[in-house]
Short mmCIF file of C-alpha atoms and ligand atoms in Angstrom, two decimals:
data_model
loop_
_atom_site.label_atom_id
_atom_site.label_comp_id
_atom_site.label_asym_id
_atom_site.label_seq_id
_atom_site.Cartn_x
_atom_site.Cartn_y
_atom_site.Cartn_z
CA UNK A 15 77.87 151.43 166.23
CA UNK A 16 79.67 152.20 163.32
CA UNK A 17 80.60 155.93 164.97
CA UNK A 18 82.80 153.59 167.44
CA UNK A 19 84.95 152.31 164.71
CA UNK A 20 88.00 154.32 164.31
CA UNK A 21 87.29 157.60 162.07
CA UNK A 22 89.99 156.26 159.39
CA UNK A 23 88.08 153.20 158.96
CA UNK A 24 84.50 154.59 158.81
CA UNK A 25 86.02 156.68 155.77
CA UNK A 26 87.54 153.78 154.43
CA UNK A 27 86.30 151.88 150.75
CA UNK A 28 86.98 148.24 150.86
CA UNK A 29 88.78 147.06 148.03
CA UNK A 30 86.13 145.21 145.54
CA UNK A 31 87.49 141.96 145.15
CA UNK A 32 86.42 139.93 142.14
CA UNK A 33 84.17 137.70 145.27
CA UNK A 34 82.44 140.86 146.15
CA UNK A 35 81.33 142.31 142.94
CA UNK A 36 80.08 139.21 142.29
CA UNK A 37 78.37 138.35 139.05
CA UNK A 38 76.35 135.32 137.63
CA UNK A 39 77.84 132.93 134.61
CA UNK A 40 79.98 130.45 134.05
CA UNK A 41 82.93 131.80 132.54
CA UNK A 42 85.27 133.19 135.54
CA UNK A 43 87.57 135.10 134.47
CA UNK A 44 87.98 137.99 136.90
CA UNK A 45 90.10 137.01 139.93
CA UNK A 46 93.09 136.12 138.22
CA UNK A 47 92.68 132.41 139.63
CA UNK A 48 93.73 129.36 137.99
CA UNK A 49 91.08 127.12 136.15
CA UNK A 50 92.28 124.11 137.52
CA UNK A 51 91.24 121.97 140.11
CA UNK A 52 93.64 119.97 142.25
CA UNK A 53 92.77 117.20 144.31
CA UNK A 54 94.54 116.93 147.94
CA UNK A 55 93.97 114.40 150.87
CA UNK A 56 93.42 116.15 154.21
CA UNK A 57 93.67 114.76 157.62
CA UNK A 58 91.37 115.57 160.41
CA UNK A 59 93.18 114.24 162.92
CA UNK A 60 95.05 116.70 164.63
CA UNK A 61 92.76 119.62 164.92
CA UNK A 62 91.93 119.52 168.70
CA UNK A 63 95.77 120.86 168.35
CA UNK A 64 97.04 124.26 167.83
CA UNK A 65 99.54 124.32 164.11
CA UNK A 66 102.49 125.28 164.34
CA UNK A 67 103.07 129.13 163.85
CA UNK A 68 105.23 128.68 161.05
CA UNK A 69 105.21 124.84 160.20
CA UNK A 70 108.14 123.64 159.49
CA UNK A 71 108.11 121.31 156.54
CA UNK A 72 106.20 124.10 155.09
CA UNK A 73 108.61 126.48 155.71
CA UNK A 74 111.19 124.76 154.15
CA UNK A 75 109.22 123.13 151.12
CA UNK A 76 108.50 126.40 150.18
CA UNK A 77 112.26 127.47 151.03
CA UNK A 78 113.49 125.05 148.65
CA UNK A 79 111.74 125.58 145.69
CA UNK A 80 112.33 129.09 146.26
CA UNK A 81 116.02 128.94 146.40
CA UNK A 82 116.50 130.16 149.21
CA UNK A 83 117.23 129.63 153.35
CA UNK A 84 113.98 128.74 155.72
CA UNK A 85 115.34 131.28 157.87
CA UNK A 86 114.47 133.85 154.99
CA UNK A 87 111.19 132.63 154.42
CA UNK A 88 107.44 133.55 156.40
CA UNK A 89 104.16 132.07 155.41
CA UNK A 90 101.11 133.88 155.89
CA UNK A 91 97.32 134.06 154.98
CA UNK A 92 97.72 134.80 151.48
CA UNK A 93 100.12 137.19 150.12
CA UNK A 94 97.48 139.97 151.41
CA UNK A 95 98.69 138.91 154.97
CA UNK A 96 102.69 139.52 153.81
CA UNK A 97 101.32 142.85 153.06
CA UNK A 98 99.48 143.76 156.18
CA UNK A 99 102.36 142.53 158.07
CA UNK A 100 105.18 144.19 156.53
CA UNK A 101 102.54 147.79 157.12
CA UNK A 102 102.68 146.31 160.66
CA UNK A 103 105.39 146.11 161.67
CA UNK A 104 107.64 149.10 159.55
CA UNK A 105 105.56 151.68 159.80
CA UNK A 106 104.80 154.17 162.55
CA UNK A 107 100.88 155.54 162.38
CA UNK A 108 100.86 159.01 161.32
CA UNK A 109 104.19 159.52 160.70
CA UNK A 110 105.62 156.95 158.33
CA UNK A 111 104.75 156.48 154.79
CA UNK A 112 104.42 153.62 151.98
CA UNK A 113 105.08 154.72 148.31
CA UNK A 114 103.49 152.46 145.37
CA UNK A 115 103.40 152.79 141.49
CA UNK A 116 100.17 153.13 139.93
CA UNK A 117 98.14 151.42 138.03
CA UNK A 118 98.57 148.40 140.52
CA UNK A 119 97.33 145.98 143.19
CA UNK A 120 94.80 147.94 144.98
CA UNK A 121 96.21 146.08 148.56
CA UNK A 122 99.24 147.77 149.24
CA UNK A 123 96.97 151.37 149.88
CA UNK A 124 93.62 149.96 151.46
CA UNK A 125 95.84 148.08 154.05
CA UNK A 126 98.13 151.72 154.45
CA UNK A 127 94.90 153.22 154.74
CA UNK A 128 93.55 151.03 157.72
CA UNK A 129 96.33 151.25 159.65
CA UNK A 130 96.79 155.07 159.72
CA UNK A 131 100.01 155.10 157.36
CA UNK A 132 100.61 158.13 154.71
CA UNK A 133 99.91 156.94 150.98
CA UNK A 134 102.40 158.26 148.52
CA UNK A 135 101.66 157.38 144.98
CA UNK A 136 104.39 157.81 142.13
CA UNK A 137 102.51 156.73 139.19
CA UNK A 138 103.99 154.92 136.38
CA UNK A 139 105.11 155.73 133.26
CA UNK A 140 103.65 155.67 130.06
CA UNK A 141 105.80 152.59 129.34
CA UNK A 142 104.22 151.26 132.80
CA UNK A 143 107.80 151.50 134.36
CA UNK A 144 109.27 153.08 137.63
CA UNK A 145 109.57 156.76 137.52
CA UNK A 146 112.57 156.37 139.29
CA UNK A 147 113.32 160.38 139.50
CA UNK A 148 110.16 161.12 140.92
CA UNK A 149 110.50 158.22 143.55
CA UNK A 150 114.03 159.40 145.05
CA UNK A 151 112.24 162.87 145.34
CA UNK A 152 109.08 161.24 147.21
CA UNK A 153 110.99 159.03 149.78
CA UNK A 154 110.78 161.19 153.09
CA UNK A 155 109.39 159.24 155.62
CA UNK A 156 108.78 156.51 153.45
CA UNK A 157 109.70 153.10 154.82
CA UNK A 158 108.22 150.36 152.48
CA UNK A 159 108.46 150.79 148.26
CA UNK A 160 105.76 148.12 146.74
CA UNK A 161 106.71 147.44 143.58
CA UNK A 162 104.37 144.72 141.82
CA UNK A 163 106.02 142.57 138.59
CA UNK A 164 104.43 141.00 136.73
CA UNK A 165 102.32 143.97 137.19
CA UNK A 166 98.84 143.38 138.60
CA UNK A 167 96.53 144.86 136.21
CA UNK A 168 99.03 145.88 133.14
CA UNK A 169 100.75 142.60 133.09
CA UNK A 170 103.93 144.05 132.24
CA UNK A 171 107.44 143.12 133.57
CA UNK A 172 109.24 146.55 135.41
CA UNK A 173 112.48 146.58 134.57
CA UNK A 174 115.63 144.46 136.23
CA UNK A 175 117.87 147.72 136.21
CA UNK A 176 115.18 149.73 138.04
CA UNK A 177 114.60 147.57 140.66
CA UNK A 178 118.65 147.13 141.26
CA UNK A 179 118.26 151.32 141.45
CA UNK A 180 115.71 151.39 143.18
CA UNK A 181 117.41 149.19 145.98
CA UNK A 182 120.60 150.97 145.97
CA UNK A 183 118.18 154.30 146.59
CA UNK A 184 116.64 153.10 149.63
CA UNK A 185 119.67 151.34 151.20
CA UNK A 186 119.73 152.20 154.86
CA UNK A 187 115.94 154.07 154.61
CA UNK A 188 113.15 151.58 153.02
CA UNK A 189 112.49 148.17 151.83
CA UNK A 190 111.62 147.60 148.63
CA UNK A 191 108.94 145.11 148.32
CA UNK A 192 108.66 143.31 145.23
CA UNK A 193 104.69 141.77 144.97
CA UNK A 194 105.71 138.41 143.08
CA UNK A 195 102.29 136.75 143.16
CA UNK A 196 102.94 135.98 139.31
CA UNK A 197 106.40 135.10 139.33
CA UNK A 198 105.97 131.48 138.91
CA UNK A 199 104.57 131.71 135.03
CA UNK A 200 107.92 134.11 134.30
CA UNK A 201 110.62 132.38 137.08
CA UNK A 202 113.39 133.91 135.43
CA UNK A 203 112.29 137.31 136.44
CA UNK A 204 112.31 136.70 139.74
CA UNK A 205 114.03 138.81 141.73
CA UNK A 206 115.26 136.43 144.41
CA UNK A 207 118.68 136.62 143.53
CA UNK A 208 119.37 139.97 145.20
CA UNK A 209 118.20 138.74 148.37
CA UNK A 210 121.77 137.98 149.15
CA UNK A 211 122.67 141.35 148.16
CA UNK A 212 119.98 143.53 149.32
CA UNK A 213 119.10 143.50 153.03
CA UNK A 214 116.22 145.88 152.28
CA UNK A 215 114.48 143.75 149.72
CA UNK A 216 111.59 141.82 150.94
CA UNK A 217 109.51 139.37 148.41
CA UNK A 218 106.02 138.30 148.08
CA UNK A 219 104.75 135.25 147.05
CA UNK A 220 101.39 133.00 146.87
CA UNK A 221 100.07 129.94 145.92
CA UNK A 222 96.79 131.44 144.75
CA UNK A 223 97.78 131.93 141.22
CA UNK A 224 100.11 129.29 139.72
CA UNK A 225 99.29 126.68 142.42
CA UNK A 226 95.76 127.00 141.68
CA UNK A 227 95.04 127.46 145.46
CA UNK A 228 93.31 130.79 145.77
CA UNK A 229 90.98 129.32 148.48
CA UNK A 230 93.46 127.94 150.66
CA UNK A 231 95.09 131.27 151.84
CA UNK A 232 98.43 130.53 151.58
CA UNK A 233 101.36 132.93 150.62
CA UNK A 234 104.96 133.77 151.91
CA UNK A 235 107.52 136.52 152.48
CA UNK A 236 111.02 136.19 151.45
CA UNK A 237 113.33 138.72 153.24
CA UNK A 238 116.68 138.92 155.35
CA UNK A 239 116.89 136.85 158.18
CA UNK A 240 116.67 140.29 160.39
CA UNK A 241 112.85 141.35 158.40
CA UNK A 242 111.69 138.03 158.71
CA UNK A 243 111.94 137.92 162.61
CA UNK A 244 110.63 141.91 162.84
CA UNK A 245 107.61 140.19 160.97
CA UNK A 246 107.14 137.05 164.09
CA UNK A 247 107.21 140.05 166.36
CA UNK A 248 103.46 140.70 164.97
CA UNK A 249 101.94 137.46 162.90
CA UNK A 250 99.32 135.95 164.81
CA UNK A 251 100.33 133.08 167.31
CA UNK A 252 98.35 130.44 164.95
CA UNK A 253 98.40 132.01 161.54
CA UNK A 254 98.42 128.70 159.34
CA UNK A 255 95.93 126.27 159.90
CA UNK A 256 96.60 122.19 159.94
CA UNK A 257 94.86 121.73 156.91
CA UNK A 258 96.16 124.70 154.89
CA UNK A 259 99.81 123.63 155.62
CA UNK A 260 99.33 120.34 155.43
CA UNK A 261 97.76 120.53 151.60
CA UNK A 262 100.20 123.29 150.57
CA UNK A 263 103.14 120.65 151.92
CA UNK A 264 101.32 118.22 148.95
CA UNK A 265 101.00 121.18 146.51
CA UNK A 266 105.01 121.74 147.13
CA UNK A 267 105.97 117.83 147.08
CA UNK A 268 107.98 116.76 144.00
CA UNK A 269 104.93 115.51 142.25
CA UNK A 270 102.97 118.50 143.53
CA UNK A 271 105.66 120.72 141.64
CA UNK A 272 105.75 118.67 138.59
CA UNK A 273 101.90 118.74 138.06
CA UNK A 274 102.38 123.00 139.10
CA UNK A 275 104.52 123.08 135.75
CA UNK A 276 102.63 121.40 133.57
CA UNK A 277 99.66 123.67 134.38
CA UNK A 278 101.90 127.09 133.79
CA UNK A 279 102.90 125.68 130.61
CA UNK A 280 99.32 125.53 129.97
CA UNK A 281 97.82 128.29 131.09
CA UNK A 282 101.10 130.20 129.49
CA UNK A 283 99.69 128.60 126.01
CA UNK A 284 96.54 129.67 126.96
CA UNK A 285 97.43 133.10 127.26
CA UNK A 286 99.51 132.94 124.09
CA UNK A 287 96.11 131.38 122.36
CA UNK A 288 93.93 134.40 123.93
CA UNK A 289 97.37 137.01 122.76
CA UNK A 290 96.86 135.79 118.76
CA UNK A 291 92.70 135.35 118.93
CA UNK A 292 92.00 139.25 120.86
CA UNK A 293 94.91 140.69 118.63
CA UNK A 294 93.22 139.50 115.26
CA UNK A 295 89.92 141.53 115.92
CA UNK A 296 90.15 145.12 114.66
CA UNK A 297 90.24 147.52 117.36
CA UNK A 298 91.36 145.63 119.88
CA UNK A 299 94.67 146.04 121.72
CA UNK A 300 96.43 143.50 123.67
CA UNK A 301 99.19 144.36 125.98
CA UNK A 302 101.72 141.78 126.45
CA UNK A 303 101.81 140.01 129.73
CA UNK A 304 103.63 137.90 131.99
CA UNK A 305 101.28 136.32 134.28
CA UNK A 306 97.80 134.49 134.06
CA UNK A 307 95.91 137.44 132.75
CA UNK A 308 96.15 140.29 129.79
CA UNK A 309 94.79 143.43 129.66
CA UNK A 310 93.40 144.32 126.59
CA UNK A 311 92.02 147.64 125.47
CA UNK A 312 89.03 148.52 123.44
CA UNK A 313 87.31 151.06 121.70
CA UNK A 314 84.59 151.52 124.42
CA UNK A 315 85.75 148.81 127.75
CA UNK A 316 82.66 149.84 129.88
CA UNK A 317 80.31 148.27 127.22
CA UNK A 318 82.27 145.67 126.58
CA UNK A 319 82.99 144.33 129.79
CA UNK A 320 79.24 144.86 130.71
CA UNK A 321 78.10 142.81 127.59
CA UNK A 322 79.98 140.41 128.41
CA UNK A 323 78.86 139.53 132.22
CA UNK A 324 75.19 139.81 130.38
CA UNK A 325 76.44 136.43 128.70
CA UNK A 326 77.88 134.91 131.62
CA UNK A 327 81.15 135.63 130.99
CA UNK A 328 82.96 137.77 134.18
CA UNK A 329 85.95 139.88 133.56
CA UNK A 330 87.65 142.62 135.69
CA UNK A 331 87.40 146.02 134.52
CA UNK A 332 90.01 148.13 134.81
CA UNK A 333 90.96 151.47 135.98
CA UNK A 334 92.95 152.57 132.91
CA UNK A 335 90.76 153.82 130.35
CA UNK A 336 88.70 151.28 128.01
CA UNK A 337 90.95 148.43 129.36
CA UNK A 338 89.60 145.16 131.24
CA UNK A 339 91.53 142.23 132.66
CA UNK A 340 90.97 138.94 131.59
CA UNK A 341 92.09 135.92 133.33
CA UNK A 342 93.28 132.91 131.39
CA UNK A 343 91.09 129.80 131.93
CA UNK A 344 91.20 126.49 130.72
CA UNK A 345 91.02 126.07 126.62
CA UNK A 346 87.58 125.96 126.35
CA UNK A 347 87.26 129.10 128.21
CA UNK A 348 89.35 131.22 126.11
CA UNK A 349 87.60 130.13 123.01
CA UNK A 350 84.14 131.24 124.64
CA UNK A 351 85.85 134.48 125.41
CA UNK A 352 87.67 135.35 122.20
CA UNK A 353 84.58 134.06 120.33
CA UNK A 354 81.89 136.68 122.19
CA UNK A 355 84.35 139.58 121.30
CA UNK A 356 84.51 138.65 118.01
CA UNK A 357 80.72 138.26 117.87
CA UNK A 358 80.68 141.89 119.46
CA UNK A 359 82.62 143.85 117.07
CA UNK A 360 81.28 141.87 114.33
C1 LIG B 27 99.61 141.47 142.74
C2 LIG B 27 98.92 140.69 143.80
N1 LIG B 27 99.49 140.58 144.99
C3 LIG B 27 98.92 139.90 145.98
C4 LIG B 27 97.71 139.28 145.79
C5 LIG B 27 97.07 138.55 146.94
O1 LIG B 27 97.37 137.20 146.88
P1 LIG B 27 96.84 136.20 147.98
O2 LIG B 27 95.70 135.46 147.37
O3 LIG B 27 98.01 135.31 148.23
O4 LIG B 27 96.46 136.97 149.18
C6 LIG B 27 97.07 139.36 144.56
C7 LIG B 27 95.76 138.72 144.34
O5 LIG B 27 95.10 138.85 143.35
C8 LIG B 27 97.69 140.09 143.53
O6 LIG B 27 97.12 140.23 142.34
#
């Protein structure tokens, strides 16, 4: 059977999500998901009903805290989903291209990958910035930039200037898509402000991360009024279910908000705490970072991330050399953490 499946997708390696590597402890620090728990009524009332395709008081909920129109704003399953979509619908099979910026989210080239469209890969700098020279000389064919800030692993923040130049670049040939997932613990770096300017920008965002709802599947696009309807052309006719929008609706109510910013503050401490504690140990480098994870560099990563899931504590390794990601959990979780790498350099 699996000779039937097309011959890009027998070649294909599934991105490892945290979930499928698995791992057994009870420290969870690998997905880059929020330690907090949130508690939601749901209604089962209406399910004998289709939802809406794009509900509406979700739409705009999510509109307005955004800052900007419903008309510029898609929900999807999960950011992932803004991703596939936006492949989708801009580019041709075999003949168009998407360009990303590595080290970063593995998504944007597994989902090229499945659907038959070219991979071009300007990697970063040293500085974990745009090579912005390199890009302009890459762009043939290319109709979608992803460009991921905060920067999923590295953490870092890429550069206002170079995302206004990179827009200017691609006017009238790409989108740029800017992967926000961990805007919310660094707002003012959000790039929203240039949707007005920019008809070619197109933003991600989830509630996975600071909403603490990775297992709800709920994310949005922010784009032009003209990429948002390209992108109804091809969602699914039922893509949110009645539950999902009806607890993400709560999660985006005024109180829902309020409690959302008292757990970035939080978590932002958090991070801060885990920043000082890793720092003070000899050897160990910590890179600053913007969302709800740092990556941090030792003298030999593979050993330390594998003596650490010994002890039940899971982090992400990392493709850059010696470097794993770690999550920021609750207080307690931290202190486990930063305590075990102590103990293992001691
Ligand atoms: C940079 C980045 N973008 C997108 C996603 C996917 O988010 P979602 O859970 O909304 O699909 C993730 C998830 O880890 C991520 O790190």
């Amino acid at each position: 059977m699996e000779k039937l499946a097309r011959k890009q997708v027998q070649q294909l390696t599934p991105y490892l999500s945290a979930r499928r590597i698995g791992g057994c402890g009870d420290v969870w620090l690998n997905a880059n998901e929020s330690p907090f728990n949130n508690e939601y009524k749901t209604d089962f009332a209406r399910l004998n009903r289709y939802s809406e395709c794009q509900p509406k008081e979700l739409i705009q909920a999510y509109a307005s805290y955004a800052g900007v129109k419903p008309e510029q704003t898609l929900t999807s399953r999960g950011a992932d989903e803004g991703i596939e979509l936006l492949i989708r619908a801009f580019c041709e099979p075999n003949e168009d291209a998407i360009l990303f910026c590595p080290p970063t989210y593995g998504m944007y080239g597994i989902s090229a990958e499945t659907m038959g469209v070219t991979r071009k890969v300007v990697p970063l700098t040293a500085e974990w910035q745009l090579d912005l020279a390199t890009i302009e000389q890459n762009l043939d064919n290319v109709k979608l930039v992803f460009v991921c800030s905060p920067n999923n692993p590295t953490g870092n923040l890429v550069k206002r200037e170079d995302i206004i130049s990179l827009l200017e670049m691609t006017k009238e040939r790409a989108i740029v898509v800017m992967d926000e997932a961990y805007i919310d613990f660094c707002p003012e770096a959000s790039t929203v402000d240039l949707l007005e300017q920019y008809p070619n920008l197109a933003i991600l965002r989830t509630l996975s991360k600071a909403f603490a709802l990775a297992g709800l599947r709920c994310g949005f696009t922010l784009a032009s009024e003209e990429i948002i309807n390209v992108l109804l052309k091809v969602i699914a006719p039922y893509p949110v279910p009645v539950p999902v929008a009806d607890i993400a609706i709560q999660a985006l109510s005024e109180a829902g908000l309020a409690r959302a910013k008292y757990q970035m503050l939080d978590l932002n401490a958090n991070r801060a705490y885990l920043q000082v504690g890793l720092s003070m140990i000899a050897g160990v480098e910590v890179f600053e970072g913007w969302g709800n994870y740092l990556l941090v560099k030792f003298s030999d990563g593979d050993a330390l991330f594998k003596g650490a899931w010994d002890t039940g504590i899971i982090l992400r390794n990392s493709p850059i050399e010696n470097c794993v990601r770690i999550s920021v959990g609750n207080r307690d979780e931290c202190e486990k953490t930063v305590g075990f790498i102590r103990n293992f350099y001691a």
